[in-house]
Structure formats: structure tokens, C-alpha cells
Coordinates of C-alpha atoms and ligand atoms in Angstrom, one line a residue:
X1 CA 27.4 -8.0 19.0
X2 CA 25.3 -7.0 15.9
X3 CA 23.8 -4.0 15.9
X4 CA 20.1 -3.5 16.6
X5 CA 17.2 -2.6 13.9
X6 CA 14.8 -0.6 16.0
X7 CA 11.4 -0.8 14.7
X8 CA 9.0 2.3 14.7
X9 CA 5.7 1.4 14.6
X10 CA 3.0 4.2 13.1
X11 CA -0.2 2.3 12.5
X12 CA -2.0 4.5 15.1
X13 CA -0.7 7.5 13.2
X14 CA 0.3 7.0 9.2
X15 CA -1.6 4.0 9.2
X16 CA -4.7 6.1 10.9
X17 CA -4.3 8.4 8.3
X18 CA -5.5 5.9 5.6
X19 CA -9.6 6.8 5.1
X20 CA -12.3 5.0 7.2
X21 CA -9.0 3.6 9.3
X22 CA -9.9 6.0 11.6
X23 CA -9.7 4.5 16.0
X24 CA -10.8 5.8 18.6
X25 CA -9.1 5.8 21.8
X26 CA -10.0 2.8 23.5
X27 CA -9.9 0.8 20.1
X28 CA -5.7 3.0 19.7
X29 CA -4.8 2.3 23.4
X30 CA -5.3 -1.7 22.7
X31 CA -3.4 -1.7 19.7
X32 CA -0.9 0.0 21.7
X33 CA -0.7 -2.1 24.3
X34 CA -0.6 -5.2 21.5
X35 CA 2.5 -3.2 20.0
X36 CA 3.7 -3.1 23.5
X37 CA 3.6 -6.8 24.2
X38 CA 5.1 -7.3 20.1
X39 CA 8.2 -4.9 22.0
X40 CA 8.0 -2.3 19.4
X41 CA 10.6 -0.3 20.0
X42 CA 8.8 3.1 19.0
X43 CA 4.9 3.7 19.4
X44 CA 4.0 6.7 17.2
X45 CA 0.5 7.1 18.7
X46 CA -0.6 9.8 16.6
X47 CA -0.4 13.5 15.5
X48 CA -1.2 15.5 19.0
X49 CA -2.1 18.9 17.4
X50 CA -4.5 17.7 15.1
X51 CA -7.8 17.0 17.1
X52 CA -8.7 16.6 21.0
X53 CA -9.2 13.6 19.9
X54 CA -5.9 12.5 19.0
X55 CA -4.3 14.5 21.6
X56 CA -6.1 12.7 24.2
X57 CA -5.4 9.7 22.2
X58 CA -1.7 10.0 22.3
X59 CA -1.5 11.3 26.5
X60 CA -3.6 7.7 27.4
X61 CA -1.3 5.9 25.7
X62 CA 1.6 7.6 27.0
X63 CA 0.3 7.3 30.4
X64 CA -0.1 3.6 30.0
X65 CA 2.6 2.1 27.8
X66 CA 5.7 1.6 29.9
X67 CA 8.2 -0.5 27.7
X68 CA 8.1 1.4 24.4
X69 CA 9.1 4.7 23.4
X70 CA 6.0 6.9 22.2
X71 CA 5.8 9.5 20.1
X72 CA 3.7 12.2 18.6
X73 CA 4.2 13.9 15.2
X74 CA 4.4 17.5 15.2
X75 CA 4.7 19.9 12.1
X76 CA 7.5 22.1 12.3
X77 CA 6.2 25.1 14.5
X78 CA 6.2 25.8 18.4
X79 CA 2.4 25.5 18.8
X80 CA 2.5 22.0 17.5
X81 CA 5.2 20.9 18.9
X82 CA 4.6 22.1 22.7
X83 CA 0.8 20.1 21.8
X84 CA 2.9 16.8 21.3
X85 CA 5.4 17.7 24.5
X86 CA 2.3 18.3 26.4
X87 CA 0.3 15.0 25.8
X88 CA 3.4 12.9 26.1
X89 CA 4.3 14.5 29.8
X90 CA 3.2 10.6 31.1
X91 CA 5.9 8.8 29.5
X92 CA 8.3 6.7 30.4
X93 CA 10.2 7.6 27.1
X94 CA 8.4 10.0 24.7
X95 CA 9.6 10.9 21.5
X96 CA 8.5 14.5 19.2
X97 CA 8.7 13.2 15.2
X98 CA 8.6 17.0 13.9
X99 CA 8.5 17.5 10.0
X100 CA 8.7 19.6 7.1
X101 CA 8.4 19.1 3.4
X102 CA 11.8 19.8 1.4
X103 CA 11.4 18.9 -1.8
X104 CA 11.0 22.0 -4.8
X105 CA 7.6 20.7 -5.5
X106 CA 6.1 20.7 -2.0
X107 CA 7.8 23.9 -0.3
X108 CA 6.7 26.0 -3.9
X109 CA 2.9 24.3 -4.2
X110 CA 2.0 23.3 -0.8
X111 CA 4.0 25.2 1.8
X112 CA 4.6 28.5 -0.4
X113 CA 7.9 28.8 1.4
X114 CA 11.7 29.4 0.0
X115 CA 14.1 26.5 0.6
X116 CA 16.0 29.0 3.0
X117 CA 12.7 29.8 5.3
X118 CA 11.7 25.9 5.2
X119 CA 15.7 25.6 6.6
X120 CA 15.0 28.1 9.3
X121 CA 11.8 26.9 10.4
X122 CA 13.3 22.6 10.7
X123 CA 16.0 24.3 12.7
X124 CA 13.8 26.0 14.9
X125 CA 11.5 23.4 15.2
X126 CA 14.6 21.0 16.4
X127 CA 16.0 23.1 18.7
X128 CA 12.7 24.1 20.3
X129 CA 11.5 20.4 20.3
X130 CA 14.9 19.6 22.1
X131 CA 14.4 21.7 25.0
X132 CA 11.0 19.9 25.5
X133 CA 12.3 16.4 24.9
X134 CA 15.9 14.7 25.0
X135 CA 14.7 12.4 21.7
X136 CA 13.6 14.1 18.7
X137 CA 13.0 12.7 15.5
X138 CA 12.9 14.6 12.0
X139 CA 11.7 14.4 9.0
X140 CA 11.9 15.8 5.8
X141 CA 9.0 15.1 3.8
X142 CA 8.9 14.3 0.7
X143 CA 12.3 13.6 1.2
X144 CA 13.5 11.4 -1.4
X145 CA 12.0 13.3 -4.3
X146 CA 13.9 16.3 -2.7
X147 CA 17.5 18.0 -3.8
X148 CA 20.3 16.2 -2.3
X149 CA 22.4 19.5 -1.9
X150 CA 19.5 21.1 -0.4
X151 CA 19.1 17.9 1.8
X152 CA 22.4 17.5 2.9
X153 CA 22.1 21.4 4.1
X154 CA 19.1 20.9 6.4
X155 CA 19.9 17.5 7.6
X156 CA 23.2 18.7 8.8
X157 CA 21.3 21.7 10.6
X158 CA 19.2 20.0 12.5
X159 CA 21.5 17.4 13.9
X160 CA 23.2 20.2 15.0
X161 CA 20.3 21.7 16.5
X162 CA 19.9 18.0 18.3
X163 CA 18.2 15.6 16.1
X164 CA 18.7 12.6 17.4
X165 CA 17.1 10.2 14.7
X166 CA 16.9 11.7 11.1
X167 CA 14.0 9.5 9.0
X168 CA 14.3 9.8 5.2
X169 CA 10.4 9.2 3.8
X170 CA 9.5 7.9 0.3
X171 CA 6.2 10.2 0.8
X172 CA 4.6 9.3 -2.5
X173 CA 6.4 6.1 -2.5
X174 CA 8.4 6.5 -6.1
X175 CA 11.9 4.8 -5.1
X176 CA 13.7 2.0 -6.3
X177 CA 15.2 -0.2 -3.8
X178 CA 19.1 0.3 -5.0
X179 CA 18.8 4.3 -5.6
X180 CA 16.8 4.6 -2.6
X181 CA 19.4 2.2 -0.4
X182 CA 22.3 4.3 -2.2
X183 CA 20.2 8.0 -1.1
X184 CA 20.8 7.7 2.3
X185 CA 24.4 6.4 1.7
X186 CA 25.2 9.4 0.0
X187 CA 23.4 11.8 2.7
X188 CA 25.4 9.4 5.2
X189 CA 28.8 10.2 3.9
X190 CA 28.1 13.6 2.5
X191 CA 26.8 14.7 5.8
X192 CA 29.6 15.6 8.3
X193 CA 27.5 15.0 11.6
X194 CA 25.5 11.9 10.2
X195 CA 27.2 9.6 12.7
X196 CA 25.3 11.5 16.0
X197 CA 22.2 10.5 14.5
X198 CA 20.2 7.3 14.1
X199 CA 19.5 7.1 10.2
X200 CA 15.4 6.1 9.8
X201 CA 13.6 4.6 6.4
X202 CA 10.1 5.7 6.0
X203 CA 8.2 3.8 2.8
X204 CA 5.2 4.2 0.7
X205 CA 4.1 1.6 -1.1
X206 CA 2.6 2.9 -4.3
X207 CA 4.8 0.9 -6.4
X208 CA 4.2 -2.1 -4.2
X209 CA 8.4 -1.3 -3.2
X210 CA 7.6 -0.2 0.7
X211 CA 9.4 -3.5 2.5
X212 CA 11.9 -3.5 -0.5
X213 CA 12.9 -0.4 -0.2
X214 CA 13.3 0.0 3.4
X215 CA 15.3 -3.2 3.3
X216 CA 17.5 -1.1 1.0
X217 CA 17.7 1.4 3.1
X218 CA 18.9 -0.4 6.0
X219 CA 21.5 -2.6 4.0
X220 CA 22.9 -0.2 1.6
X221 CA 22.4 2.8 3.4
X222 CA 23.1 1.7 6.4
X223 CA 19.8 2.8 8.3
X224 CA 19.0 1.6 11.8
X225 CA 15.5 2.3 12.4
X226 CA 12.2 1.3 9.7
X227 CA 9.0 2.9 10.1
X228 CA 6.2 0.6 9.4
X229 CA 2.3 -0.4 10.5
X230 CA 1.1 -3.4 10.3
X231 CA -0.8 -5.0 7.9
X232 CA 1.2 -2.1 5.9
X233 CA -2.0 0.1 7.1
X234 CA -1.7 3.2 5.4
X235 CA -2.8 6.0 3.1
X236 CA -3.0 4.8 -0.7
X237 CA -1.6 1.6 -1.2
X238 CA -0.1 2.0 2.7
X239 CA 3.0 1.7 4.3
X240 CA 5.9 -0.8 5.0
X241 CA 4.9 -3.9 7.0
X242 CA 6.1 -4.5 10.2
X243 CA 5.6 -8.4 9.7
X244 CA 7.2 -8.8 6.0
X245 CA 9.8 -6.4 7.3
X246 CA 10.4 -8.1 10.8
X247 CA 10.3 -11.6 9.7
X248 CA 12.5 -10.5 6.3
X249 CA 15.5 -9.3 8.6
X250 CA 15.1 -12.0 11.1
X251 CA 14.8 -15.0 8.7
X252 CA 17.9 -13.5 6.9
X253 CA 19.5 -12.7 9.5
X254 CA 22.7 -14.3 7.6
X255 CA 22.4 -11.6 5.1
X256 CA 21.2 -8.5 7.3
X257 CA 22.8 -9.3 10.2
X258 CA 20.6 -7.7 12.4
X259 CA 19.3 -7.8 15.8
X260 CA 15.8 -6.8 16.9
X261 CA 13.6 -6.8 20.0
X262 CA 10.7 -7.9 19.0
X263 CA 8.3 -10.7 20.3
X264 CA 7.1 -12.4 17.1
X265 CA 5.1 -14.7 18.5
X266 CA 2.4 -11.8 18.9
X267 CA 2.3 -10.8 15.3
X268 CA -0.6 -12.3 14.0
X269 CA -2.4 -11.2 17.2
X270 CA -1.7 -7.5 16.4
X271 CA -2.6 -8.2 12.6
X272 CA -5.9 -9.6 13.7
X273 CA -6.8 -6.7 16.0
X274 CA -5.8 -3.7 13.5
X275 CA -7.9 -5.5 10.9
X276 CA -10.8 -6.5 13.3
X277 CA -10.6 -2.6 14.9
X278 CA -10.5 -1.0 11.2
X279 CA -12.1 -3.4 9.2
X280 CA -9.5 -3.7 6.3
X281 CA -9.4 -7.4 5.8
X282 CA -5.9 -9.0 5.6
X283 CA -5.5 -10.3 2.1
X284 CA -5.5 -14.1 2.4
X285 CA -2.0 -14.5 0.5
X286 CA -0.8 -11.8 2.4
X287 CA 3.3 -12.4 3.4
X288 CA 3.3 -13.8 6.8
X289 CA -0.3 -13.1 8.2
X290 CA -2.9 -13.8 5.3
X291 CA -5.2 -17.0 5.7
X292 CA -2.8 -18.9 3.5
X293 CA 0.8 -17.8 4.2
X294 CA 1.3 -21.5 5.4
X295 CA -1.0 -23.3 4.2
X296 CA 0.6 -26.3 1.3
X297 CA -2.3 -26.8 -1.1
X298 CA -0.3 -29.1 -3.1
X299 CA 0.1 -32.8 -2.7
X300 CA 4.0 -32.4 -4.2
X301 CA 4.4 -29.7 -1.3
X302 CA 2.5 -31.5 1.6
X303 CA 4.4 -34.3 1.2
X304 CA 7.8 -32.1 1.1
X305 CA 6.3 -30.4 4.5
X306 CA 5.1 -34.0 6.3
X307 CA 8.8 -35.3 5.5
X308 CA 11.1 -32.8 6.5
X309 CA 9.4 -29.2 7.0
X310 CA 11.9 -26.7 5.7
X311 CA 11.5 -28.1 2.2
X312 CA 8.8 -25.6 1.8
X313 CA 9.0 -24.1 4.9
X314 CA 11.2 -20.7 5.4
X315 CA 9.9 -19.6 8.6
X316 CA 7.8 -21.2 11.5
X317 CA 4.1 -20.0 11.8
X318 CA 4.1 -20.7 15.6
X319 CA 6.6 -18.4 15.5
X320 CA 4.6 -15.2 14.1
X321 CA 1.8 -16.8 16.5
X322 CA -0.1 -19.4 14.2
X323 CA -1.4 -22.3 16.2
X324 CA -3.8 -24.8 14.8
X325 CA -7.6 -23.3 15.7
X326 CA -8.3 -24.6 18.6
X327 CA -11.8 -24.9 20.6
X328 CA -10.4 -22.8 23.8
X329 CA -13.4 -22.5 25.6
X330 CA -17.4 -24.2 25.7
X331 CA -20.4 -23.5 27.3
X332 CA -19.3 -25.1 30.6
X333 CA -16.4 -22.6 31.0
X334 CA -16.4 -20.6 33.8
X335 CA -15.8 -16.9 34.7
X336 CA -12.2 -17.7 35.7
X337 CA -11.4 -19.7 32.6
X338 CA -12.3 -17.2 30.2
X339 CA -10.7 -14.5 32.5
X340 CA -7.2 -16.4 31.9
X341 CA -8.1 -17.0 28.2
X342 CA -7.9 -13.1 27.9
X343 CA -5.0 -12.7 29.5
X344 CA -3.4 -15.6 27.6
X345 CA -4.4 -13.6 24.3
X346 CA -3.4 -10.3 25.4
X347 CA -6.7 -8.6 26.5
X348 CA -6.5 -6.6 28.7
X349 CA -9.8 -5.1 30.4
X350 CA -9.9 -1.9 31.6
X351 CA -12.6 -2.9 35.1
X352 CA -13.7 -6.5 36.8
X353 CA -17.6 -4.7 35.3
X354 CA -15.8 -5.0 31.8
X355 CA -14.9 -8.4 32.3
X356 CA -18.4 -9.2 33.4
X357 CA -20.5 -7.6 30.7
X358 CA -17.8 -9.5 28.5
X359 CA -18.4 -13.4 29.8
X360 CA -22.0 -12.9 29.6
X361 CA -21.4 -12.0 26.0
X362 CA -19.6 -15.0 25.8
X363 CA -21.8 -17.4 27.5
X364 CA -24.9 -15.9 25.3
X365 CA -22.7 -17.0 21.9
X366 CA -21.9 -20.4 23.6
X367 CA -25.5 -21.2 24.1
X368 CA -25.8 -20.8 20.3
X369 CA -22.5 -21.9 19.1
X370 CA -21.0 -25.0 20.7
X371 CA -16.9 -24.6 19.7
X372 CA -15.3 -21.0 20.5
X373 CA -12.3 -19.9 19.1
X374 CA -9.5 -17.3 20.2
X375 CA -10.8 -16.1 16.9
X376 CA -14.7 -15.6 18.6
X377 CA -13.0 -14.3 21.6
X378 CA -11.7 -11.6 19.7
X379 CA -14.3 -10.4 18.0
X380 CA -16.8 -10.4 21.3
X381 CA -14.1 -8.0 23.5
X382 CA -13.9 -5.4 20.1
X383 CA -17.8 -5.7 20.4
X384 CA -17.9 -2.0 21.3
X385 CA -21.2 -2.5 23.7
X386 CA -18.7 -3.5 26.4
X387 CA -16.8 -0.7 27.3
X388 CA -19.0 1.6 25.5
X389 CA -22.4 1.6 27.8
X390 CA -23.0 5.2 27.2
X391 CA -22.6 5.1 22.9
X392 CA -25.6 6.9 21.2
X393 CA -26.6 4.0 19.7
X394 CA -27.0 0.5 21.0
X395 CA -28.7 -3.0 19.5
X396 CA -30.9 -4.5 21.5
X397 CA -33.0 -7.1 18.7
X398 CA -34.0 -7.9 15.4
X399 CA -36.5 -10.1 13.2
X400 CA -36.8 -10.4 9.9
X401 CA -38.3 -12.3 7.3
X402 CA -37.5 -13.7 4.1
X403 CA -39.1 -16.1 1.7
X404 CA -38.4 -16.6 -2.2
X405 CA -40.0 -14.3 -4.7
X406 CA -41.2 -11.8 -1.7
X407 CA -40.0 -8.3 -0.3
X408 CA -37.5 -8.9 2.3
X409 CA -38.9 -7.2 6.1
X410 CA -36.8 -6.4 9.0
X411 CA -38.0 -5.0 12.0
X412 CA -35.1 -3.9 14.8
X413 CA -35.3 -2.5 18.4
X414 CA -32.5 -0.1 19.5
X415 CA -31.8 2.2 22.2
X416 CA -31.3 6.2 21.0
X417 CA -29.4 7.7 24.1
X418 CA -30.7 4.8 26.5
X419 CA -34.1 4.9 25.6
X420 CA -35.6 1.9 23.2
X421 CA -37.2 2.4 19.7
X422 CA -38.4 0.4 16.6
X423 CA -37.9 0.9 13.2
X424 CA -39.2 -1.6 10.7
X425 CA -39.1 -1.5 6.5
X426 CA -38.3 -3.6 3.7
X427 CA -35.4 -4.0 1.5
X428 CA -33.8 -5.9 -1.4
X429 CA -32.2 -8.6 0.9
X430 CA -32.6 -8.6 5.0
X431 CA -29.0 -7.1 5.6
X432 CA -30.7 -4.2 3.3
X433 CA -34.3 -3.8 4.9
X434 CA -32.2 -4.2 8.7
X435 CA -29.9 -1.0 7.9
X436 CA -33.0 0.9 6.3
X437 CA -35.4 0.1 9.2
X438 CA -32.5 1.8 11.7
X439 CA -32.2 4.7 9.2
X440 CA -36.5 4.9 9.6
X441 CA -35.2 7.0 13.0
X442 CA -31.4 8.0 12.2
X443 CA -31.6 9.4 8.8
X444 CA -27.8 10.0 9.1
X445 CA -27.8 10.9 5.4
X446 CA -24.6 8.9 5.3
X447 CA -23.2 7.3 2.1
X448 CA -22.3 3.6 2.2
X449 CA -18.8 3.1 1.1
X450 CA -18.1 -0.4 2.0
X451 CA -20.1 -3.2 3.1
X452 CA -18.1 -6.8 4.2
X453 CA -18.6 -10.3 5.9
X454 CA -15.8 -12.3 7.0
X455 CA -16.3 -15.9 8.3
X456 CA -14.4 -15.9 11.9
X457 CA -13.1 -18.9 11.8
X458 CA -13.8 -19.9 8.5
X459 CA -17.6 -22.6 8.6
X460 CA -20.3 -21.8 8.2
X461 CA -21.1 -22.6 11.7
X462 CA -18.7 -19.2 12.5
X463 CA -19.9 -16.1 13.6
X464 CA -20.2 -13.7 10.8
X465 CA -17.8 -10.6 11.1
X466 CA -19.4 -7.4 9.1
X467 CA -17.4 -4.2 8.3
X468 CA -19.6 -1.1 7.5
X469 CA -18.1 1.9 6.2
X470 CA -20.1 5.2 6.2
X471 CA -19.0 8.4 4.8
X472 CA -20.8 12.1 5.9
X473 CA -20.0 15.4 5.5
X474 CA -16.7 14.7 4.3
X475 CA -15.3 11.7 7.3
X476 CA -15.4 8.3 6.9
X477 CA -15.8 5.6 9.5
X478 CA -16.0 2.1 10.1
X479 CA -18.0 0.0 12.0
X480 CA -18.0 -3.5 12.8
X481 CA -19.7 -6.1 14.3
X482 CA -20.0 -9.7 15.1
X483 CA -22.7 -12.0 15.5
X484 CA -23.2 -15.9 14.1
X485 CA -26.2 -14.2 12.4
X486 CA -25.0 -12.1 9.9
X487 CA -28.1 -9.7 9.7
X488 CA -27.8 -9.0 13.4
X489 CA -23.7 -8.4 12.7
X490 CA -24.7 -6.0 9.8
X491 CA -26.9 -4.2 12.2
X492 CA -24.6 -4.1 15.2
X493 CA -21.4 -2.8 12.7
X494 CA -23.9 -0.2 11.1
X495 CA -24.9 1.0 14.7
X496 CA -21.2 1.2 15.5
X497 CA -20.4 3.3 12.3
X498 CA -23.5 5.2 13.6
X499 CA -22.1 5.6 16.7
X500 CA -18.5 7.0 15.6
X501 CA -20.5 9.3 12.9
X502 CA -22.0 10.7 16.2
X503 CA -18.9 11.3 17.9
X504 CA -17.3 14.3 15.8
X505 CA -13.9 15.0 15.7
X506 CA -11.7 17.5 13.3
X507 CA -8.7 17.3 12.9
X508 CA -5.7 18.6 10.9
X509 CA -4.2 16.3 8.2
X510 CA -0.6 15.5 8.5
X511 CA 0.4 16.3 4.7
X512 CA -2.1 18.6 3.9
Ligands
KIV601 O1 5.2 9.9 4.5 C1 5.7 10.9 5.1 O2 6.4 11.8 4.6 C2 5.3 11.0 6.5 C3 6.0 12.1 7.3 C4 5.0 12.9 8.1 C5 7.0 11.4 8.1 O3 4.5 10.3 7.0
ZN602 ZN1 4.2 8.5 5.7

């Protein structure tokens, strides 16, 4: 039997980390639960220490994922660490991912430690981590950049303390795929206890080297576990891919020779909903999920593809979940058909009143739009109105008007805490005199950072999907929202950004 890649998923915590990616918990626990039915083998659903908010983020999700393993980062010290023990008491199978930089530059500038007090504290960590937990991860950050003597020494320490899975990260992602494959070899066979751990690659991809890298990791250095998010969501340039890294091992499986548990067939499904939930938009020659990943442009490679389909063809897109769009559902649909539509897609709603407040959405867009794809589906149940009633702000109408060579107007009602106001002005387009007729009673005093529309499903007949980011007092949000209008989606997404402005939340950054 070959031996078994185990893939470590961290969108909801690395990939978080990457500004205005920012969930909340609902929006995390369904991207959990999508990672679930993908069969990640490891959910790291955040960093439990560094806000209520991603404490309580990381016990719901523990308390409802059954088939994966979750886990919480930690940094190297009790208090942290019991956090992370504490929010993942629910779990079938919990996981503490407990780190400290060792590399000169980080323990001198940032931690202002000595390599021997960084060595004591990993040790501790691991041995108090173990007592709470029988799996324990750890990492040492920074850790390719860091010296391999120094390395070798700390890695051996805490496998001895109990580390079960040691993960070497490319923090600043600066490898090359041979000397980083041939970096954990040589901690592999230098180290004298490196067989009782599972050996774990961690990627950045600053150099545009994440999936390459780990790749390199797991065939020359003989690693067993990648850490990735998908999309490659992440901080900078982000992290390793789960789908380019998934489909790369399965689709050579000649070469790597690898087995691994997950259900591909949900990948573009999770792709969609972490870049419908956080409004970074999948490039559309992305490696397996972008727009065109199978599309054949070309007469030469259409007619290679109509006659025999692996002339062009490496992998099958109804196997990472592409199926031809489809009008699933009409105005005629009933409450049961839509009800099994969700399922079928993976939706799962938290109450029957959910589902409710849901199909009337639905059957208000099919009174205006006559074909309704998965895509539509999609976007209505991340509408955040449905399992948000009691957000701070909530869209209730808008009218505007614009003619050639006049002012654009706008004039929106909303509800402020339940109750309903109007705000009205004027603006260079109607997208701009909407937003500025909310800010008439907000005056959030937030900085727009990003402003984008995406076509659904690609007519203009589609609804309009709109990503607002807003940036204030140092956090950065994104709000989204979906209408076939795309002044009412720009409104909606803005009241959404609005909304998780409101909702405060501080927390500690994982490398800072
Ligand atoms: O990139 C990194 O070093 C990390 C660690 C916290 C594992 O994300
Ligand atoms: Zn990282």
C-alpha cells in the first residue's frame, strides 16, 4: 500500500491572516464544514488565543466537524496553549499547532530571546501541550531560513518531549524547490528521532514557489503532511494551494506515489465559497479552479479535445467538480426542490426559519431572473441577511437615477438597529451617490480599499456580485453582496462591510 499524504488545511487560519480575509464565525464554520465534506484531513480553524472571536470560532467548529482533525495554533507558552486545549474540548480529534521562531534573525529582532531560551521554551510548550492533547504539532518558524545545527537541536527536543508531527515553514517564502526538498532530508537523517514524527511542509509563496516547493518537500524530503488553503489564501502573495497541490500528487500519482483522502469532486465548491465569503476573486487562469482552467480557446485544441479528450486534457473537470452551468432551478420550483438543491451543493442551514427566509430570497430573484444557477444559489445563502436578522445594518431599498451629462442621485432606505432610515445624495456614478447616501447616517469614516463586480455566471442577464473592502482604525473588512442590479449589490456588500466594521474584534497576530 502507498503511503498516505495528509493534507492540512489552514485557510481559516494562515489564509485568515491575509488583510480584509478576515470570517466570521458562521462564514468559518461553513468553510469548515466544506473542508469537511472535501475530507481534509486537518482543519486548522484558527489561532484560539488571539481574540474571543477566534476562540469561539475554533470551539463551534470543533463541536461540529466530526470527520477531520481540528486544530488551533498556539504560540509557544502555557496560557496560549491551554486557550487552544480549551476551545477544542468538543472534538472528535483536536490537534495544538504550537510555534516558535528559530531563525538568528527572528529570535535576536523579534523575540529578543537566545537560541538556548527559545530551545527551552518549544520544549516546554511540547511537553505541556502533550499533557492537554495526544496530537501536537510544532513549528519552528521561520524555519528554513534558520541554522540547521540549531534546528536539528530543537527538533530533536521536542520529539522527545512528544511532538508528534514536526512542520518545517518557508515563513517568508525564500526556498528553492531542490534545497528546500533536500532541508528536510538532511533534518530527516540528521535527526536521531525523526522517524516518531510525521514530517510537515509549510510554503509561502513570495517567489511564486509555494506548490513547488512543498512538492519538494514531500518527494525529496520525504514529508507526509502539506499545509495549504485554498485558493492559496494567504498573507502576501499567500500560501500553497490545496487544489494545484491535491490534483498535482493525484494526477502524478506515477511519480509521487501517493495516496490521499480527499473528495475532489468538492473542490471548486470550496474555491467558490472562500472566494465568495472573502471576496478575493479566483484569477480566471488560475491552476485547476480559475474560469478558464478547461476551457480550449483554440480551434487546433478543440478539435484535439472533441476527438480523443486527453490530447489536451490532463485531468477531468468533473472531477474537481466542474459541470456544465446548468439552470437548476425556475420560478415554479418549490420549497422542497430548492431544499434538496442545497443539500446537493453542500449547504447546510443552521434552522427550517433559515431555510425559509432563504427560498423567499430565492423566489424574489426568480421573479426577476428566469434561469438560476448553482452559481445564484450560492451567492443568495452567503447573503448575510439570512442568518444574520439582528446585524446593525440591513438593506431594505434603493432608487436612483441617472441620465447623460447630469449628477447621478441615489436615495436608499435601511434599517440602523431594526429601525428604518433614508439617506439620499449624489455622486460621480450611482454605485458612488448609493454608498455616499448610506454614509449621510453612518459616517464610518472608513477608507475604501477595494471596490469589485463579478458577473455570477458570466451574462449580462447574471446577478452582479460586488466585494467592498473598508479599512478603519487600523482593520480591514470585506463585504459582499449580490443582487442582478449592481447598485443594490454595491449597497448591500457596503452594508455588510458596515456591519463587520461594527462588530469589533482584536486580536493578536500570529507572527507579530
Ligand atoms: O508561516 C509560518 O511560519 C506559520 C507558522 C505559524 C506555522 O504560519
Ligand atoms: Zn504560514
Amino acid at each position: 500500500m502507498a503511503d498516505k499524504l495528509i493534507i492540512f488545511d489552514t485557510t481559516l487560519r494562515d489564509g485568515e491572516q491575509s488583510p480584509g480575509a478576515s470570517m466570521n464565525k458562521d462564514e468559518k464554520l461553513r468553510i469548515a464544514r466544506q473542508l469537511e465534506r472535501l475530507k481534509v484531513d486537518v482543519i486548522e480553524a484558527g489561532f484560539a488565543a488571539s481574540s474571543n472571536g477566534d476562540f469561539e470560532a475554533v470551539q463551534c467548529i470543533a463541536s461540529h466537524i466530526k470527520d477531520s482533525t481540528v486544530c488551533s495554533l498556539s504560540r509557544a507558552n502555557d496560557r496560549d496553549i491551554a486557550r487552544a486545549a480549551e476551545a477544542l474540548k468538543g472534538a472528535n480529534s483536536a490537534r495544538i499547532h504550537t510555534f516558535i521562531a528559530t531563525s538568528a534573525l527572528h529570535m535576536e529582532k523579534k523575540l529578543r530571546m537566545t537560541p538556548d531560551q527559545v530551545y527551552e521554551q518549544a520544549k516546554q510548550a511540547v511537553r505541556f501541550a502533550r499533557n492537554l492533547v495526544a496530537d501536537v504539532e510544532f513549528s519552528p518558524e521561520d524555519g528554513y531560513r534558520s541554522d540547521v545545527d540549531f534546528l536539528c537541536r530543537i527538533l530533536e527536543a521536542v520529539i522527545h518531549e512528544g511532538a508528534t508531527t514536526i512542520n518545517v515553514p518557508d515563513t517568508v517564502g525564500y526556498a528553492i524547490p531542490e534545497l528546500y526538498g533536500n532541508f528536510i532530508k538532511t533534518l530527516r537523517e540528521r535527526i536521531p528521532n525523526s522517524d516518531k514524527a510525521i514530517w510537515s511542509v509549510h510554503c509561502h509563496n513570495d517567489l511564486g514557489m509555494a506548490v513547488a516547493n512543498s512538492l519538494a518537500g514531500v518527494k525529496i524530503g520525504g514529508a507526509r503532511q502539506v499545509e495549504c488553503t485554498i485558493n492559496g489564501l494567504g498573507e502576501r502573495a499567500g500560501n500553497c494551494s490545496l487544489e494545484e497541490i491535491v490534483m498535482a500528487v493525484k494526477t502524478r500519482r506515477d511519480y509521487f506515489g501517493l495516496d490521499l483522502g480527499i473528495d475532489t469532486k468538492h473542490i471548486l465548491a470550496a474555491s467558490r465559497m472562500v472566494s465568495q465569503t472573502t471576496g478575493f476573486v479566483v484569477q480566471p487562469n488560475k491552476a485547476v479552479v480559475g474560469a478558464n482552467a478547461f476551457a480550449h480557446a483554440s480551434g487546433i485544441h478543440q478539435d484535439g479535445v472533441l476527438k480523443a479528450r486527453d490530447t489536451y486534457e490532463i485531468m477531468r473537470a468533473e472531477d474537481v467538480g466542474w459541470t456544465a452551468n446548468k439552470i437548476v432551478l425556475g420560478k415554479l420550483s418549490g420549497r422542497n426542490a430548492f431544499k434538496q438543491r442545497l443539500q446537493e451543493l453542500g449547504v447546510e442551514m443552521e434552522s427550517e426559519g433559515d431555510i425559509n427566509t432563504a427560498f423567499a430570497k430565492f423566489k424574489e430573484l426568480a421573479d426577476r431572473k428566469t434561469e438560476i444557477f448553482d452559481e445564484d444559489i450560492l451567492a443568495l445563502v452567503s447573503d448575510e441577511s439570512i442568518t444574520h436578522e439582528h446585524e446593525k445594518y440591513g438593506f431594505v431599498s434603493l432608487s436612483q437615477h441617472s441620465e447623460t451629462g447630469e449628477r447621478p442621485q441615489a436615495s436608499i432606505v435601511f434599517t440602523v438597529d431594526g429601525k428604518e432610515v433614508k439617506g439620499s445624495s449624489d455622486g460621480n456614478g450611482p454605485v458612488d451617490a448609493s454608498l455616499k447616501a448610506i454614509e449621510t447616517h453612518v459616517q464610518s469614516g472608513a477608507e475604501m480599499v477595494l471596490y469589485s463586480v463579478n458577473a455570477i455566471s458570466g451574462s449580462t442577464e447574471s446577478q452582479g456580485e460586488v466585494t467592498v473592502r473598508l479599512q478603519n482604525s487600523g482593520r480591514v473588512v470585506n463585504g459582499i453582496g449580490a443582487d442582478p442590479d449592481i447598485v443594490v449589490a454595491s449597497a448591500k456588500a457596503y452594508l455588510s462591510a458596515l456591519n463587520k466594521l461594527h462588530s469589533k474584534a482584536d486580536r493578536v497576530a500570529a507572527q507579530g
